[in-house]
């Protein structure tokens, strides 16, 4: 039997060396280790031996069986490595630096409008700033004249983090930081800043209210800023964005951080003013609240309200995009409906 085992081993080595594919390897496995394989037959033959012979021969057959099993595993790895190398050699070579012929993505409609407004205001000397999304209660409320327990906080219910910070409810939360960053302008100069950002409110969601939406805030501070400056910039903004006549109305509005304050509403572009779910049947949509910065807010920002005045506006950027592109429902913006969003490719 031992002689037989030596022959089987030699035969296996010879045949294994010639194996070049997984199929051939499987064939050889069956030929040696399968039900009627050469090694299996030797195992069966053990029963014809005496107890003593069985012990020695059994050990040898099992050793050979294990060697063959291991050799098959090793050879399989060699074959896989060879296949992998072949794939690499035959792989198509791409030059990833070549620009794509087609646009691979598109800007979100809100980004398009935001960039458009930023461009307009940059030409008028505005600096673009970015506000934090996670804010302190102080910046979001106290610093804009909304002390604790002020009823105006009810209108901007938001999400509180465990550390006491909040998701900002309006872009006005950045006013104080920006005033402190730039300070009062030099005599004869003005501080003009634009700061867009994402806002969060615990809202009842409907066609024109989301819990996550964008605002774009603007602020101008100087020694001689008046409501005329405010109205001029609002007019420029709307004319440039809509590139057509839009009907607006200005009415008094209360915000603790401006005095006087205004609401600028836009005639609903979806229904033309006759009333629809988007404008809650009123024909108008609140779009651009604004006003003259309250002296308390300037003071808290380190700017002397006896010397300086300023205006601020808080444009509802998401709603502006709805009106510009005739989007009936605000929820489409976050829906991931690419068909809807791709219409606005720039
Ligand atoms: C404010 O947030 C003030 N901070 C704006 C402001 C700034 C006034 C500076 C004066 C001076 P208001 O809560 O009205 O105001 O929101 C401003 C605009 O954001 C609204 O006119 C509306 O267009 C948009 N807006 C408010 N809540 C939502 C919402 N849930 N979903 C979509 N847009 C909203």
Short mmCIF file of C-alpha atoms and ligand atoms in Angstrom, two decimals:
data_model
loop_
_atom_site.label_atom_id
_atom_site.label_comp_id
_atom_site.label_asym_id
_atom_site.label_seq_id
_atom_site.Cartn_x
_atom_site.Cartn_y
_atom_site.Cartn_z
CA UNK A 1 0.00 0.00 0.00
CA UNK A 2 2.79 2.41 0.88
CA UNK A 3 4.19 1.99 -2.60
CA UNK A 4 0.79 2.79 -4.04
CA UNK A 5 0.60 5.96 -1.96
CA UNK A 6 3.98 7.11 -3.26
CA UNK A 7 2.79 6.56 -6.83
CA UNK A 8 -0.46 8.43 -6.21
CA UNK A 9 1.48 11.32 -4.74
CA UNK A 10 3.76 11.51 -7.73
CA UNK A 11 0.88 11.27 -10.17
CA UNK A 12 -1.00 14.01 -8.30
CA UNK A 13 2.00 16.38 -8.41
CA UNK A 14 2.42 15.82 -12.12
CA UNK A 15 -1.24 16.40 -12.93
CA UNK A 16 -1.52 19.41 -10.61
CA UNK A 17 1.37 21.14 -12.35
CA UNK A 18 -0.53 20.96 -15.65
CA UNK A 19 -3.73 22.46 -14.18
CA UNK A 20 -4.52 25.89 -15.63
CA UNK A 21 -8.16 26.49 -14.78
CA UNK A 22 -10.64 26.08 -11.96
CA UNK A 23 -12.51 23.41 -13.95
CA UNK A 24 -9.36 21.34 -14.39
CA UNK A 25 -8.64 21.73 -10.70
CA UNK A 26 -12.08 20.44 -9.79
CA UNK A 27 -11.56 17.43 -12.09
CA UNK A 28 -8.34 16.56 -10.38
CA UNK A 29 -9.95 16.92 -6.97
CA UNK A 30 -12.65 14.44 -7.94
CA UNK A 31 -10.06 12.07 -9.44
CA UNK A 32 -8.10 11.90 -6.18
CA UNK A 33 -10.50 12.79 -3.37
CA UNK A 34 -13.95 12.13 -4.89
CA UNK A 35 -16.14 9.11 -3.95
CA UNK A 36 -14.22 6.86 -6.32
CA UNK A 37 -11.01 8.87 -6.22
CA UNK A 38 -7.58 7.23 -5.89
CA UNK A 39 -7.04 8.35 -2.30
CA UNK A 40 -10.57 7.40 -1.29
CA UNK A 41 -10.04 3.91 -2.73
CA UNK A 42 -6.89 3.56 -0.62
CA UNK A 43 -8.89 4.55 2.46
CA UNK A 44 -11.44 1.88 1.64
CA UNK A 45 -8.65 -0.69 1.23
CA UNK A 46 -7.58 -0.15 4.83
CA UNK A 47 -10.31 -2.50 5.99
CA UNK A 48 -8.42 -5.43 4.35
CA UNK A 49 -5.33 -4.86 6.49
CA UNK A 50 -4.41 -6.22 9.90
CA UNK A 51 -4.82 -3.94 12.90
CA UNK A 52 -1.09 -3.14 13.03
CA UNK A 53 -0.78 -2.44 9.29
CA UNK A 54 -3.97 -0.39 9.41
CA UNK A 55 -2.43 1.91 12.01
CA UNK A 56 0.66 2.82 9.95
CA UNK A 57 -1.03 2.77 6.56
CA UNK A 58 -4.02 4.75 7.90
CA UNK A 59 -1.73 7.52 9.09
CA UNK A 60 0.02 7.63 5.69
CA UNK A 61 -3.22 7.71 3.67
CA UNK A 62 -4.67 10.48 5.84
CA UNK A 63 -1.42 12.44 5.57
CA UNK A 64 -1.53 12.15 1.79
CA UNK A 65 -5.22 13.15 1.77
CA UNK A 66 -4.43 16.31 3.79
CA UNK A 67 -1.44 17.16 1.58
CA UNK A 68 -3.58 16.87 -1.53
CA UNK A 69 -6.38 18.97 0.01
CA UNK A 70 -3.88 21.70 0.94
CA UNK A 71 -2.19 21.58 -2.47
CA UNK A 72 -5.58 22.06 -4.16
CA UNK A 73 -6.35 25.09 -1.96
CA UNK A 74 -2.93 26.62 -2.68
CA UNK A 75 -3.27 26.03 -6.39
CA UNK A 76 -6.71 27.64 -6.38
CA UNK A 77 -5.12 30.79 -4.92
CA UNK A 78 -2.41 30.74 -7.58
CA UNK A 79 -5.08 30.49 -10.30
CA UNK A 80 -7.09 33.38 -8.80
CA UNK A 81 -4.00 35.56 -8.61
CA UNK A 82 -3.19 34.75 -12.26
CA UNK A 83 -6.76 35.63 -13.31
CA UNK A 84 -6.58 38.90 -11.39
CA UNK A 85 -3.28 39.83 -13.03
CA UNK A 86 -4.76 39.03 -16.45
CA UNK A 87 -7.75 41.30 -15.70
CA UNK A 88 -5.42 44.12 -14.73
CA UNK A 89 -3.37 43.66 -17.90
CA UNK A 90 -6.47 43.66 -20.09
CA UNK A 91 -8.31 46.43 -18.25
CA UNK A 92 -9.26 49.50 -20.22
CA UNK A 93 -7.19 52.47 -19.20
CA UNK A 94 -9.18 55.57 -18.25
CA UNK A 95 -7.86 59.06 -18.04
CA UNK A 96 -9.92 60.43 -15.19
CA UNK A 97 -8.71 63.96 -15.82
CA UNK A 98 -10.59 64.25 -19.12
CA UNK A 99 -13.66 66.47 -18.55
CA UNK A 100 -17.01 64.75 -18.97
CA UNK A 101 -18.95 65.60 -22.12
CA UNK A 102 -22.29 65.68 -20.33
CA UNK A 103 -23.02 67.44 -17.03
CA UNK A 104 -22.95 64.74 -14.36
CA UNK A 105 -25.06 66.65 -11.89
CA UNK A 106 -27.02 69.82 -11.63
CA UNK A 107 -27.27 72.59 -9.13
CA UNK A 108 -30.29 72.54 -6.85
CA UNK A 109 -32.80 75.29 -7.75
CA UNK A 110 -32.29 76.90 -4.33
CA UNK A 111 -28.52 77.02 -4.92
CA UNK A 112 -29.09 78.57 -8.34
CA UNK A 113 -31.19 81.41 -6.89
CA UNK A 114 -28.81 81.84 -3.96
CA UNK A 115 -25.83 82.21 -6.28
CA UNK A 116 -27.75 84.62 -8.47
CA UNK A 117 -28.56 86.87 -5.49
CA UNK A 118 -25.02 86.61 -4.15
CA UNK A 119 -23.68 87.74 -7.53
CA UNK A 120 -26.07 90.71 -7.62
CA UNK A 121 -25.16 91.82 -4.11
CA UNK A 122 -21.43 91.27 -4.56
CA UNK A 123 -21.47 93.82 -7.37
CA UNK A 124 -23.02 96.26 -4.89
CA UNK A 125 -20.18 95.76 -2.41
CA UNK A 126 -21.73 93.15 -0.10
CA UNK A 127 -19.52 90.61 1.69
CA UNK A 128 -20.86 87.04 1.75
CA UNK A 129 -20.80 85.37 5.16
CA UNK A 130 -21.84 81.95 6.37
CA UNK A 131 -23.70 81.41 9.64
CA UNK A 132 -23.56 78.34 11.86
CA UNK A 133 -26.48 75.92 11.75
CA UNK A 134 -26.06 74.95 15.39
CA UNK A 135 -26.37 78.07 17.46
CA UNK A 136 -26.51 79.26 21.02
CA UNK A 137 -29.86 80.42 22.34
CA UNK A 138 -28.16 83.76 22.94
CA UNK A 139 -27.29 84.33 19.28
CA UNK A 140 -30.59 83.03 17.97
CA UNK A 141 -32.80 84.91 20.41
CA UNK A 142 -31.31 87.18 23.08
CA UNK A 143 -28.84 88.92 20.75
CA UNK A 144 -31.70 89.86 18.42
CA UNK A 145 -33.79 91.31 21.19
CA UNK A 146 -35.90 88.23 21.93
CA UNK A 147 -35.29 87.65 25.65
CA UNK A 148 -36.31 84.48 27.47
CA UNK A 149 -40.11 84.12 27.75
CA UNK A 150 -40.72 86.65 24.95
CA UNK A 151 -43.83 85.54 23.00
CA UNK A 152 -41.91 85.91 19.68
CA UNK A 153 -40.07 82.68 20.59
CA UNK A 154 -43.34 80.75 20.14
CA UNK A 155 -43.34 81.59 16.43
CA UNK A 156 -39.93 79.96 16.04
CA UNK A 157 -40.18 76.73 17.99
CA UNK A 158 -37.07 74.69 17.21
CA UNK A 159 -34.98 71.66 18.04
CA UNK A 160 -32.85 71.72 21.17
CA UNK A 161 -29.66 69.69 21.53
CA UNK A 162 -28.75 67.99 24.79
CA UNK A 163 -26.02 70.58 25.43
CA UNK A 164 -28.59 73.38 25.34
CA UNK A 165 -27.69 74.62 21.85
CA UNK A 166 -30.32 74.79 19.15
CA UNK A 167 -30.76 74.41 15.41
CA UNK A 168 -31.03 78.02 14.25
CA UNK A 169 -34.53 79.19 13.41
CA UNK A 170 -33.50 82.14 11.26
CA UNK A 171 -30.42 83.59 9.60
CA UNK A 172 -30.73 86.58 11.95
CA UNK A 173 -28.90 84.34 14.45
CA UNK A 174 -25.66 85.40 12.74
CA UNK A 175 -26.25 89.15 13.08
CA UNK A 176 -24.46 89.55 16.40
CA UNK A 177 -21.41 87.49 15.38
CA UNK A 178 -21.08 89.43 12.11
CA UNK A 179 -21.37 92.82 13.83
CA UNK A 180 -18.70 91.78 16.31
CA UNK A 181 -16.48 90.36 13.56
CA UNK A 182 -16.46 93.51 11.41
CA UNK A 183 -17.33 96.20 13.96
CA UNK A 184 -18.73 99.62 13.07
CA UNK A 185 -17.65 100.89 9.62
CA UNK A 186 -15.22 103.77 9.28
CA UNK A 187 -16.68 107.21 8.89
CA UNK A 188 -18.31 107.62 5.47
CA UNK A 189 -18.23 103.86 4.83
CA UNK A 190 -20.86 101.18 5.27
CA UNK A 191 -20.85 97.57 6.40
CA UNK A 192 -22.78 95.46 3.88
CA UNK A 193 -23.12 91.74 4.48
CA UNK A 194 -25.19 88.97 2.94
CA UNK A 195 -25.56 85.69 4.83
CA UNK A 196 -27.62 82.83 3.42
CA UNK A 197 -28.28 79.70 5.44
CA UNK A 198 -30.40 76.74 6.36
CA UNK A 199 -32.98 77.22 9.10
CA UNK A 200 -34.99 74.77 11.17
CA UNK A 201 -38.39 75.10 12.81
CA UNK A 202 -40.83 72.73 14.40
CA UNK A 203 -43.56 73.42 11.85
CA UNK A 204 -46.81 71.96 10.68
CA UNK A 205 -45.66 71.12 7.18
CA UNK A 206 -47.80 72.19 4.23
CA UNK A 207 -47.36 73.47 0.66
CA UNK A 208 -45.40 76.54 1.80
CA UNK A 209 -43.95 75.47 5.19
CA UNK A 210 -41.08 73.06 5.75
CA UNK A 211 -39.23 72.19 8.95
CA UNK A 212 -35.94 72.77 7.08
CA UNK A 213 -35.74 75.69 4.69
CA UNK A 214 -33.38 78.39 3.48
CA UNK A 215 -33.29 82.08 4.22
CA UNK A 216 -30.95 84.72 2.91
CA UNK A 217 -30.30 87.64 5.16
CA UNK A 218 -28.83 91.00 4.32
CA UNK A 219 -27.63 93.78 6.56
CA UNK A 220 -26.31 97.27 5.88
CA UNK A 221 -24.96 99.51 8.63
CA UNK A 222 -23.62 103.04 8.40
CA UNK A 223 -23.97 106.55 9.75
CA UNK A 224 -26.79 107.52 7.50
CA UNK A 225 -28.80 104.46 6.50
CA UNK A 226 -32.55 104.91 6.10
CA UNK A 227 -35.67 103.13 4.89
CA UNK A 228 -35.00 104.53 1.40
CA UNK A 229 -31.81 102.42 1.23
CA UNK A 230 -33.80 99.40 2.36
CA UNK A 231 -36.48 99.84 -0.28
CA UNK A 232 -33.87 100.42 -3.01
CA UNK A 233 -32.07 97.14 -2.28
CA UNK A 234 -35.31 95.17 -2.02
CA UNK A 235 -36.39 96.49 -5.42
CA UNK A 236 -33.04 95.62 -7.04
CA UNK A 237 -33.18 92.14 -5.56
CA UNK A 238 -36.65 91.28 -6.84
CA UNK A 239 -36.26 92.87 -10.29
CA UNK A 240 -32.97 91.04 -10.93
CA UNK A 241 -34.18 87.66 -9.68
CA UNK A 242 -37.51 87.60 -11.48
CA UNK A 243 -36.42 89.44 -14.64
CA UNK A 244 -40.06 90.46 -14.98
CA UNK A 245 -42.57 92.63 -13.21
CA UNK A 246 -43.73 91.17 -9.92
CA UNK A 247 -46.46 92.55 -7.75
CA UNK A 248 -45.42 93.09 -4.13
CA UNK A 249 -47.01 94.73 -1.12
CA UNK A 250 -45.34 96.28 1.87
CA UNK A 251 -47.15 96.25 5.20
CA UNK A 252 -46.10 96.86 8.78
CA UNK A 253 -44.68 93.77 10.46
CA UNK A 254 -43.46 93.11 13.98
CA UNK A 255 -40.08 91.60 14.67
CA UNK A 256 -38.37 92.43 17.98
CA UNK A 257 -35.07 93.05 16.19
CA UNK A 258 -36.25 95.80 13.84
CA UNK A 259 -37.99 99.11 14.40
CA UNK A 260 -39.90 99.93 12.26
CA UNK A 261 -40.49 96.51 10.71
CA UNK A 262 -42.15 95.51 7.45
CA UNK A 263 -43.48 92.45 5.71
CA UNK A 264 -42.91 92.37 1.99
CA UNK A 265 -45.32 89.89 0.40
CA UNK A 266 -45.23 88.69 -3.17
CA UNK A 267 -48.28 88.11 -5.32
CA UNK A 268 -48.58 84.33 -5.59
CA UNK A 269 -46.96 83.24 -8.85
CA UNK A 270 -48.75 79.90 -8.79
CA UNK A 271 -52.34 81.22 -8.95
CA UNK A 272 -51.65 84.79 -10.04
CA UNK A 273 -53.30 86.04 -6.86
CA UNK A 274 -56.66 84.30 -7.11
CA UNK A 275 -55.90 81.95 -4.21
CA UNK A 276 -54.48 78.41 -4.03
CA UNK A 277 -53.07 75.95 -1.46
CA UNK A 278 -49.55 77.43 -1.88
CA UNK A 279 -50.67 80.89 -0.69
CA UNK A 280 -53.33 79.47 1.60
CA UNK A 281 -56.00 81.05 -0.61
CA UNK A 282 -54.81 84.60 0.26
CA UNK A 283 -53.20 85.41 -3.09
CA UNK A 284 -50.04 86.58 -1.27
CA UNK A 285 -46.97 84.87 0.11
CA UNK A 286 -44.78 86.26 2.91
CA UNK A 287 -41.36 86.53 1.36
CA UNK A 288 -39.15 89.29 2.57
CA UNK A 289 -39.56 90.64 6.08
CA UNK A 290 -37.31 93.59 6.75
CA UNK A 291 -36.81 96.72 8.80
CA UNK A 292 -34.43 99.13 10.47
CA UNK A 293 -32.15 97.34 12.94
CA UNK A 294 -33.32 97.87 16.52
CA UNK A 295 -30.93 100.00 18.63
CA UNK A 296 -30.69 97.18 21.21
CA UNK A 297 -29.42 94.79 18.54
CA UNK A 298 -26.75 97.25 17.39
CA UNK A 299 -25.72 97.85 20.99
CA UNK A 300 -25.45 94.11 21.70
CA UNK A 301 -23.33 93.82 18.55
CA UNK A 302 -20.93 96.44 19.89
CA UNK A 303 -22.11 99.21 17.54
CA UNK A 304 -23.21 102.58 18.92
CA UNK A 305 -26.91 103.08 17.96
CA UNK A 306 -26.62 106.83 18.58
CA UNK A 307 -24.10 107.08 15.78
CA UNK A 308 -25.09 104.26 13.42
CA UNK A 309 -28.29 103.00 11.84
CA UNK A 310 -28.87 100.04 9.57
CA UNK A 311 -31.39 97.86 7.83
CA UNK A 312 -31.80 94.11 7.73
CA UNK A 313 -33.92 91.77 5.66
CA UNK A 314 -34.59 88.05 5.96
CA UNK A 315 -35.56 86.70 2.56
CA UNK A 316 -37.38 83.35 2.43
CA UNK A 317 -35.03 81.85 -0.14
CA UNK A 318 -36.90 78.57 -0.53
CA UNK A 319 -40.14 80.42 -1.16
CA UNK A 320 -38.43 82.74 -3.61
CA UNK A 321 -37.24 79.69 -5.59
CA UNK A 322 -40.83 78.39 -5.55
CA UNK A 323 -42.13 81.65 -6.99
CA UNK A 324 -39.34 81.95 -9.56
CA UNK A 325 -39.77 78.43 -10.91
CA UNK A 326 -43.51 78.03 -10.31
CA UNK A 327 -43.06 75.18 -7.87
CA UNK A 328 -46.40 74.56 -6.20
CA UNK A 329 -45.24 72.60 -3.19
CA UNK A 330 -42.22 73.31 -0.98
CA UNK A 331 -41.87 69.60 -0.16
CA UNK A 332 -40.61 68.91 -3.69
CA UNK A 333 -37.30 70.58 -2.81
CA UNK A 334 -36.39 67.87 -0.30
CA UNK A 335 -38.13 65.01 -2.07
CA UNK A 336 -35.17 63.94 -4.21
CA UNK A 337 -37.45 64.08 -7.26
CA UNK A 338 -34.67 64.48 -9.81
CA UNK A 339 -37.04 64.95 -12.73
CA UNK A 340 -38.43 68.02 -11.02
CA UNK A 341 -35.07 69.38 -9.91
CA UNK A 342 -33.19 68.77 -13.18
CA UNK A 343 -35.32 71.26 -15.09
CA UNK A 344 -33.20 74.02 -13.62
CA UNK A 345 -29.80 72.94 -14.95
CA UNK A 346 -27.63 75.96 -15.42
C1 LIG B 1 -37.64 85.85 10.23
O1 LIG B 1 -37.18 84.73 10.27
C2 LIG B 1 -36.79 87.06 10.49
N1 LIG B 1 -35.54 86.67 11.03
C3 LIG B 1 -36.60 87.82 9.17
C4 LIG B 1 -36.09 89.21 9.33
C5 LIG B 1 -34.73 89.46 9.21
C6 LIG B 1 -36.97 90.29 9.58
C7 LIG B 1 -34.23 90.74 9.36
C8 LIG B 1 -36.47 91.55 9.73
C9 LIG B 1 -35.12 91.79 9.59
P1 LIG B 1 -39.96 85.04 9.39
O2 LIG B 1 -40.22 84.12 10.50
O3 LIG B 1 -41.15 85.74 8.86
O4 LIG B 1 -38.88 86.13 9.80
O5 LIG B 1 -39.25 84.26 8.22
C10 LIG B 1 -38.74 84.96 7.13
C11 LIG B 1 -39.13 84.26 5.82
O6 LIG B 1 -38.68 82.93 5.86
C12 LIG B 1 -40.64 84.16 5.62
O7 LIG B 1 -41.14 85.32 5.00
C13 LIG B 1 -40.75 82.98 4.70
O8 LIG B 1 -40.54 83.36 3.36
C14 LIG B 1 -39.58 82.12 5.17
N2 LIG B 1 -40.08 81.07 6.08
C15 LIG B 1 -40.39 81.16 7.39
N3 LIG B 1 -40.81 79.99 7.89
C16 LIG B 1 -40.75 79.11 6.86
C17 LIG B 1 -41.03 77.72 6.71
N4 LIG B 1 -41.43 76.98 7.73
N5 LIG B 1 -40.86 77.14 5.51
C18 LIG B 1 -40.42 77.89 4.46
N6 LIG B 1 -40.12 79.18 4.53
C19 LIG B 1 -40.29 79.79 5.70
#
